[in-house]
Tab-separated table of C-alpha atoms in Angstrom:
chain	number	residue	atom	x	y	z
A	1	MET	CA	-24.940	-8.912	-266.144
A	2	THR	CA	-28.074	-8.739	-269.026
A	3	THR	CA	-31.345	-9.294	-266.741
A	4	TYR	CA	-34.040	-11.919	-268.590
A	5	GLY	CA	-37.553	-11.034	-266.760
A	6	SER	CA	-36.409	-12.261	-262.859
A	7	PHE	CA	-33.077	-13.559	-264.118
A	8	PRO	CA	-30.679	-13.479	-262.839
A	9	GLY	CA	-32.461	-12.777	-259.362
A	10	THR	CA	-35.242	-15.968	-259.768
A	11	ARG	CA	-32.972	-19.203	-260.388
A	12	PRO	CA	-34.980	-22.532	-259.735
A	13	ARG	CA	-31.737	-24.442	-259.550
A	14	ARG	CA	-31.415	-23.442	-256.168
A	15	LEU	CA	-33.778	-26.176	-254.942
A	16	ARG	CA	-31.553	-28.554	-256.546
A	17	THR	CA	-28.287	-28.085	-255.437
A	18	SER	CA	-27.971	-30.823	-253.167
A	19	PRO	CA	-29.784	-34.516	-252.468
A	20	VAL	CA	-31.361	-32.810	-248.901
A	21	MET	CA	-32.611	-30.256	-250.566
A	22	ARG	CA	-34.223	-31.868	-253.625
A	23	ARG	CA	-35.410	-34.338	-250.501
A	24	MET	CA	-36.873	-31.790	-248.921
A	25	VAL	CA	-39.011	-30.100	-251.409
A	26	ALA	CA	-39.731	-33.045	-253.272
A	27	GLU	CA	-43.142	-33.229	-254.513
A	28	THR	CA	-44.223	-36.996	-254.448
A	29	ARG	CA	-42.844	-39.314	-251.896
A	30	LEU	CA	-43.226	-43.298	-252.400
A	31	HIS	CA	-44.313	-44.896	-249.024
A	32	PRO	CA	-43.611	-48.648	-248.464
A	33	ALA	CA	-48.013	-48.189	-247.286
A	34	ASP	CA	-48.438	-46.926	-250.958
A	35	LEU	CA	-47.544	-50.773	-252.719
A	36	ILE	CA	-49.314	-53.990	-253.127
A	37	LEU	CA	-47.451	-56.926	-254.219
A	38	PRO	CA	-49.810	-59.252	-257.093
A	39	ALA	CA	-48.772	-62.582	-256.036
A	40	PHE	CA	-48.567	-66.248	-257.902
A	41	VAL	CA	-49.704	-69.318	-256.274
A	42	ARG	CA	-49.484	-73.044	-258.340
A	43	GLU	CA	-50.865	-76.115	-258.015
A	44	GLY	CA	-49.098	-79.146	-257.345
A	45	VAL	CA	-45.637	-77.917	-257.831
A	46	SER	CA	-43.298	-78.817	-254.609
A	47	GLU	CA	-40.942	-75.930	-255.570
A	48	PRO	CA	-41.256	-72.047	-257.025
A	49	VAL	CA	-41.820	-71.837	-260.440
A	50	PRO	CA	-39.217	-69.322	-262.031
A	51	ILE	CA	-41.623	-67.467	-264.872
A	52	SER	CA	-38.571	-66.681	-267.659
A	53	SER	CA	-40.081	-63.591	-268.714
A	54	MET	CA	-40.271	-61.923	-265.695
A	55	PRO	CA	-37.062	-62.209	-264.118
A	56	GLY	CA	-37.031	-62.298	-260.356
A	57	VAL	CA	-41.310	-63.384	-259.999
A	58	VAL	CA	-41.863	-67.124	-259.828
A	59	GLN	CA	-45.318	-68.932	-259.517
A	60	HIS	CA	-45.104	-69.836	-255.820
A	61	THR	CA	-45.584	-73.569	-253.620
A	62	ARG	CA	-48.207	-72.872	-250.532
A	63	ASP	CA	-45.486	-72.680	-248.633
A	64	SER	CA	-43.289	-69.770	-250.153
A	65	LEU	CA	-46.480	-67.955	-250.585
A	66	LYS	CA	-47.202	-67.850	-247.211
A	67	LYS	CA	-42.824	-66.760	-246.505
A	68	ALA	CA	-43.351	-63.966	-250.028
A	69	ALA	CA	-46.761	-62.936	-247.510
A	70	ALA	CA	-44.592	-62.457	-244.077
A	71	GLU	CA	-41.409	-61.050	-246.107
A	72	ALA	CA	-43.889	-57.995	-247.743
A	73	VAL	CA	-45.476	-57.718	-243.478
A	74	ALA	CA	-42.086	-56.960	-242.449
A	75	ALA	CA	-41.416	-54.238	-245.959
A	76	GLY	CA	-44.168	-52.415	-244.409
A	77	ILE	CA	-46.564	-52.590	-247.683
A	78	SER	CA	-50.010	-52.617	-247.978
A	79	GLY	CA	-51.213	-55.559	-249.528
A	80	ILE	CA	-50.980	-58.842	-251.250
A	81	MET	CA	-52.852	-59.238	-254.842
A	82	LEU	CA	-53.220	-62.987	-254.942
A	83	PHE	CA	-53.705	-64.950	-258.358
A	84	GLY	CA	-54.199	-68.914	-258.785
A	85	VAL	CA	-52.682	-71.417	-261.261
A	86	PRO	CA	-54.674	-74.557	-260.867
A	87	GLU	CA	-53.176	-77.806	-262.595
A	88	GLU	CA	-54.214	-78.130	-266.301
A	89	SER	CA	-56.455	-81.214	-265.720
A	90	LYS	CA	-58.724	-78.957	-263.289
A	91	LYS	CA	-59.335	-76.089	-266.201
A	92	ASP	CA	-63.002	-76.336	-268.096
A	93	GLY	CA	-65.444	-74.046	-269.366
A	94	VAL	CA	-66.938	-71.943	-266.793
A	95	GLY	CA	-63.974	-72.244	-264.224
A	96	THR	CA	-65.334	-74.935	-261.741
A	97	ALA	CA	-62.252	-74.468	-259.975
A	98	GLY	CA	-62.542	-70.517	-259.469
A	99	THR	CA	-65.406	-71.155	-257.198
A	100	ASP	CA	-64.419	-74.407	-256.027
A	101	PRO	CA	-63.717	-74.045	-251.825
A	102	ASP	CA	-60.560	-76.195	-252.166
A	103	GLY	CA	-59.877	-74.774	-255.621
A	104	ILE	CA	-55.870	-73.435	-255.144
A	105	LEU	CA	-56.629	-69.674	-254.505
A	106	GLN	CA	-59.071	-70.069	-251.918
A	107	VAL	CA	-56.285	-72.853	-250.414
A	108	ALA	CA	-53.835	-69.793	-250.866
A	109	LEU	CA	-55.842	-67.182	-249.260
A	110	ARG	CA	-57.097	-69.135	-246.241
A	111	ASP	CA	-53.019	-69.960	-245.925
A	112	VAL	CA	-52.563	-66.306	-246.271
A	113	ARG	CA	-54.893	-65.016	-243.962
A	114	ALA	CA	-53.454	-67.612	-241.314
A	115	GLU	CA	-50.392	-66.259	-241.570
A	116	VAL	CA	-50.350	-62.857	-241.418
A	117	GLY	CA	-53.743	-62.109	-240.407
A	118	ASP	CA	-55.377	-58.781	-240.791
A	119	ASP	CA	-50.998	-57.179	-240.916
A	120	LEU	CA	-51.804	-57.258	-244.788
A	121	LEU	CA	-54.647	-56.803	-246.757
A	122	VAL	CA	-54.935	-60.001	-248.718
A	123	MET	CA	-56.814	-59.341	-252.233
A	124	SER	CA	-57.869	-62.205	-254.365
A	125	ASP	CA	-58.249	-61.436	-258.316
A	126	LEU	CA	-61.587	-61.698	-258.897
A	127	CYS	CA	-61.767	-63.633	-262.858
A	128	LEU	CA	-62.308	-66.361	-264.580
A	129	ASP	CA	-59.112	-66.055	-267.255
A	130	GLU	CA	-56.774	-68.904	-264.790
A	131	PHE	CA	-59.658	-71.166	-264.541
A	132	THR	CA	-61.140	-71.388	-267.836
A	133	ASP	CA	-59.985	-73.680	-270.686
A	134	HIS	CA	-60.466	-71.886	-273.192
A	135	GLY	CA	-58.816	-68.709	-271.429
A	136	HIS	CA	-61.646	-65.959	-271.548
A	137	CYS	CA	-62.666	-64.004	-268.148
A	138	GLY	CA	-66.447	-64.706	-268.917
A	139	VAL	CA	-68.422	-67.942	-269.519
A	140	LEU	CA	-69.021	-68.613	-273.674
A	141	ASP	CA	-72.340	-68.751	-275.471
A	142	ASP	CA	-72.713	-70.973	-278.218
A	143	GLN	CA	-71.095	-68.724	-280.983
A	144	GLY	CA	-67.800	-68.471	-278.776
A	145	ARG	CA	-68.833	-65.119	-277.194
A	146	VAL	CA	-68.325	-64.190	-273.816
A	147	ASP	CA	-71.808	-64.139	-272.007
A	148	ASN	CA	-71.519	-61.405	-269.775
A	149	ASP	CA	-75.020	-61.988	-267.824
A	150	ALA	CA	-73.737	-65.438	-266.788
A	151	THR	CA	-70.200	-64.267	-266.304
A	152	LEU	CA	-71.647	-62.183	-263.483
A	153	GLU	CA	-73.654	-64.889	-262.049
A	154	ARG	CA	-69.991	-67.003	-261.738
A	155	TYR	CA	-68.559	-63.992	-260.439
A	156	ALA	CA	-71.082	-63.673	-257.473
A	157	GLU	CA	-70.458	-66.779	-256.503
A	158	MET	CA	-66.496	-66.372	-256.753
A	159	ALA	CA	-67.127	-63.766	-254.812
A	160	GLN	CA	-68.798	-65.394	-252.213
A	161	VAL	CA	-66.041	-68.076	-252.231
A	162	GLN	CA	-63.364	-65.490	-251.682
A	163	ALA	CA	-64.665	-63.827	-248.813
A	164	ASP	CA	-65.663	-67.310	-247.222
A	165	ALA	CA	-61.644	-68.000	-247.851
A	166	GLY	CA	-60.558	-65.091	-246.339
A	167	ALA	CA	-60.214	-62.167	-248.640
A	168	HIS	CA	-59.912	-58.473	-247.171
A	169	VAL	CA	-60.562	-56.906	-250.757
A	170	VAL	CA	-61.681	-58.467	-254.012
A	171	GLY	CA	-60.524	-57.455	-257.360
A	172	PRO	CA	-62.927	-58.072	-260.221
A	173	SER	CA	-60.868	-57.608	-263.326
A	174	GLY	CA	-63.053	-59.280	-266.076
A	175	MET	CA	-64.008	-55.966	-267.486
A	176	MET	CA	-68.050	-57.378	-267.091
A	177	ASP	CA	-70.545	-54.364	-267.346
A	178	GLY	CA	-72.796	-54.807	-263.607
A	179	GLN	CA	-69.815	-56.496	-262.521
A	180	ILE	CA	-69.058	-54.613	-259.154
A	181	GLY	CA	-73.230	-54.111	-258.545
A	182	VAL	CA	-73.625	-57.891	-258.741
A	183	ILE	CA	-70.471	-58.469	-256.663
A	184	ARG	CA	-71.967	-56.197	-254.214
A	185	ASP	CA	-75.089	-57.653	-253.737
A	186	ALA	CA	-73.691	-61.525	-253.004
A	187	LEU	CA	-71.310	-60.067	-250.627
A	188	ASP	CA	-73.958	-58.822	-248.844
A	189	GLN	CA	-76.293	-61.305	-248.796
A	190	ILE	CA	-73.903	-63.156	-247.133
A	191	GLY	CA	-73.159	-60.444	-244.620
A	192	ARG	CA	-70.008	-59.661	-246.063
A	193	ASP	CA	-69.903	-55.474	-246.236
A	194	ASP	CA	-66.599	-55.881	-244.724
A	195	VAL	CA	-64.750	-56.990	-247.629
A	196	ALA	CA	-64.136	-54.252	-249.869
A	197	ILE	CA	-63.936	-54.204	-253.788
A	198	LEU	CA	-61.177	-52.464	-255.659
A	199	ALA	CA	-62.643	-52.290	-259.248
A	200	TYR	CA	-60.366	-52.805	-261.823
A	201	THR	CA	-62.811	-49.664	-263.547
A	202	ALA	CA	-59.965	-48.776	-266.723
A	203	LYS	CA	-58.813	-52.126	-267.894
A	204	TYR	CA	-56.977	-52.177	-271.849
A	205	ALA	CA	-56.456	-54.297	-273.965
A	206	SER	CA	-53.078	-53.820	-273.760
A	207	ALA	CA	-49.958	-55.365	-276.070
A	208	PHE	CA	-47.940	-55.293	-272.736
A	209	TYR	CA	-49.954	-58.039	-270.699
A	210	GLY	CA	-47.827	-60.704	-272.959
A	211	PRO	CA	-45.726	-62.321	-269.573
A	212	PHE	CA	-48.482	-62.520	-267.281
A	213	ARG	CA	-49.984	-65.320	-269.553
A	214	GLU	CA	-46.837	-67.393	-268.614
A	215	ALA	CA	-47.733	-66.624	-265.135
A	216	VAL	CA	-50.959	-67.471	-264.714
A	217	GLY	CA	-50.807	-70.099	-267.305
A	218	SER	CA	-52.971	-68.927	-269.490
A	219	SER	CA	-54.843	-70.707	-272.301
A	220	LEU	CA	-56.373	-67.702	-273.852
A	221	GLN	CA	-57.653	-68.509	-277.969
A	222	GLY	CA	-58.029	-64.720	-279.523
A	223	ASP	CA	-57.836	-62.108	-277.467
A	224	ARG	CA	-60.209	-59.437	-274.950
A	225	ARG	CA	-60.937	-57.092	-276.716
A	226	THR	CA	-64.511	-57.461	-277.241
A	227	TYR	CA	-64.816	-56.204	-273.202
A	228	GLN	CA	-61.246	-55.196	-272.097
A	229	GLN	CA	-60.857	-51.217	-273.082
A	230	ASP	CA	-59.505	-49.889	-276.512
A	231	PRO	CA	-56.689	-48.298	-275.378
A	232	ALA	CA	-57.456	-45.543	-278.291
A	233	ASN	CA	-60.222	-44.353	-275.808
A	234	LEU	CA	-59.633	-41.922	-272.658
A	235	ARG	CA	-63.740	-40.471	-272.460
A	236	GLU	CA	-65.073	-44.588	-272.469
A	237	SER	CA	-63.028	-44.645	-268.799
A	238	MET	CA	-64.426	-41.910	-266.933
A	239	ARG	CA	-68.060	-43.409	-267.853
A	240	GLU	CA	-66.921	-46.605	-266.836
A	241	LEU	CA	-65.876	-44.617	-263.741
A	242	GLU	CA	-69.493	-43.070	-263.095
A	243	LEU	CA	-70.845	-46.551	-263.373
A	244	ASP	CA	-68.329	-48.185	-260.935
A	245	LEU	CA	-68.923	-45.992	-258.168
A	246	GLU	CA	-72.539	-45.912	-258.671
A	247	GLU	CA	-72.450	-49.690	-257.973
A	248	GLY	CA	-69.992	-49.477	-255.218
A	249	ALA	CA	-66.596	-49.752	-256.145
A	250	ASP	CA	-64.985	-49.206	-252.648
A	251	MET	CA	-61.675	-48.282	-255.043
A	252	VAL	CA	-60.550	-47.661	-258.757
A	253	MET	CA	-58.265	-48.667	-260.936
A	254	VAL	CA	-56.201	-47.980	-263.691
A	255	LYS	CA	-54.501	-51.101	-265.809
A	256	PRO	CA	-51.381	-51.066	-267.570
A	257	ALA	CA	-49.857	-48.081	-265.579
A	258	GLY	CA	-47.349	-46.474	-267.494
A	259	PRO	CA	-48.310	-46.047	-270.994
A	260	TYR	CA	-51.153	-45.042	-269.616
A	261	LEU	CA	-50.662	-42.004	-267.322
A	262	ASP	CA	-53.552	-39.619	-268.706
A	263	VAL	CA	-56.053	-42.050	-267.248
A	264	LEU	CA	-54.483	-42.002	-264.367
A	265	ALA	CA	-54.116	-38.230	-263.874
A	266	LYS	CA	-57.512	-37.874	-265.087
A	267	VAL	CA	-59.135	-40.398	-263.048
A	268	ALA	CA	-57.415	-39.557	-260.120
A	269	ASP	CA	-58.875	-35.475	-260.506
A	270	ALA	CA	-62.265	-36.591	-260.972
A	271	VAL	CA	-63.006	-38.734	-257.541
A	272	ASP	CA	-62.872	-38.805	-253.843
A	273	VAL	CA	-62.130	-42.337	-253.610
A	274	PRO	CA	-58.357	-43.997	-253.938
A	275	VAL	CA	-57.192	-44.456	-256.990
A	276	VAL	CA	-55.040	-47.742	-257.900
A	277	ALA	CA	-52.662	-48.641	-260.761
A	278	TYR	CA	-51.217	-51.499	-261.769
A	279	GLN	CA	-47.526	-51.346	-263.097
A	280	ILE	CA	-47.823	-54.847	-265.249
A	281	SER	CA	-46.140	-57.721	-266.276
A	282	GLY	CA	-44.868	-56.206	-269.347
A	283	GLU	CA	-43.545	-52.384	-267.952
A	284	TYR	CA	-41.925	-55.266	-265.362
A	285	ALA	CA	-40.133	-57.121	-268.060
A	286	MET	CA	-39.269	-54.020	-269.859
A	287	ILE	CA	-36.632	-52.228	-267.528
A	288	GLU	CA	-35.804	-55.306	-266.267
A	289	ALA	CA	-34.674	-56.843	-269.699
A	290	ALA	CA	-32.832	-53.660	-270.726
A	291	ALA	CA	-30.778	-53.302	-267.377
A	292	GLU	CA	-29.948	-57.102	-267.974
A	293	LYS	CA	-28.575	-55.374	-271.015
A	294	GLY	CA	-26.320	-52.793	-268.980
A	295	TRP	CA	-28.499	-50.239	-270.945
A	296	ILE	CA	-30.500	-48.441	-267.777
A	297	ASP	CA	-29.881	-48.333	-264.226
A	298	ARG	CA	-32.201	-50.886	-262.829
A	299	ASP	CA	-32.677	-49.752	-259.352
A	300	LYS	CA	-33.215	-45.911	-260.775
A	301	ALA	CA	-35.214	-46.839	-263.554
A	302	ILE	CA	-37.602	-48.996	-261.217
A	303	LEU	CA	-37.844	-46.180	-258.617
A	304	GLU	CA	-38.312	-42.986	-261.750
A	305	SER	CA	-41.536	-44.944	-263.168
A	306	LEU	CA	-42.694	-46.006	-259.502
A	307	THR	CA	-42.755	-42.084	-258.757
A	308	GLY	CA	-43.910	-41.370	-262.084
A	309	ILE	CA	-47.209	-43.504	-261.222
A	310	ARG	CA	-47.435	-41.949	-258.211
A	311	ARG	CA	-46.955	-38.492	-259.602
A	312	ALA	CA	-50.069	-38.911	-262.083
A	313	GLY	CA	-52.360	-39.454	-258.858
A	314	ALA	CA	-52.294	-43.130	-257.745
A	315	ARG	CA	-52.840	-43.961	-254.444
A	316	ASN	CA	-51.566	-47.447	-254.144
A	317	ILE	CA	-49.194	-49.051	-256.856
A	318	LEU	CA	-49.820	-53.064	-257.812
A	319	THR	CA	-45.999	-53.760	-258.597
A	320	TYR	CA	-44.784	-56.768	-258.789
A	321	TRP	CA	-41.010	-54.972	-257.327
A	322	ALA	CA	-43.431	-53.964	-254.481
A	323	THR	CA	-41.559	-56.103	-250.948
A	324	GLU	CA	-37.767	-54.615	-252.749
A	325	VAL	CA	-39.114	-51.271	-253.479
A	326	ALA	CA	-40.720	-50.927	-249.917
A	327	LEU	CA	-37.032	-52.564	-248.205
A	328	THR	CA	-34.904	-49.668	-250.033
A	329	LEU	CA	-37.336	-46.910	-248.647
A	330	ARG	CA	-37.289	-47.739	-245.515
């Protein structure tokens, strides 16, 4: 046989010959503890409400949310991130329901903590968009623009209320300048230096959020491009990363995950804090829709997509398949 370089002596295929060989030499592994389940809880419903654009995902009742949290514990995942969906009549210009101790998100936080205690990290979305009648992540000024600093005041109050309701971790997702420092100060002022902050460091103005808007009953008018990041930019994410860490972020996130694996890898290489990625609603919906058409193998595509996110550098992944995948891995 003709020799070409080190071939035929070197044959990488020897390490791919069988499932057990491939498993032994795998460089990236998924584990249930890597996963976090995003979950929606809706006020005023007696049965879970299916989300049409996200087959298999629902807007929970308080009772069904507690059941989902218990199932997450049994599956071995690490956390559950809660999003509240208030009654339409309770939305207003400043998102009052988001800081009402009896608002749906705070009630749900208390429910889940009572159900699972410290066996599951109970995380809370810290943003106003679910609670405002205009659907933006902050307070608007008299010209209809999101007022960054007025919004920070609302976030500070929101952080304190969520901590009081039982959140182990708050996730400020609004992309306001200075939000991490303001929230850290607000938590420390009430003696809650134990509550961690998961910073949405690189949150892009993505077209893949569409199904999420249905999931939270969004009232958004216009878009969020003046505060979420431009999909064209990477260095901007690194600047946001530096600022979030200076302000006291305990963990950092890249969102979306799949279309931004280059950003995720760059962030992961740059920091020594846990890096999280959010596999968002559009990523979920595309795989489910293609699988429903018979165009792809659903289960293999789910695991491959999550492995790619993990390989790119995510320590943890928010995914709507968290409990299902954890049970498969176990």
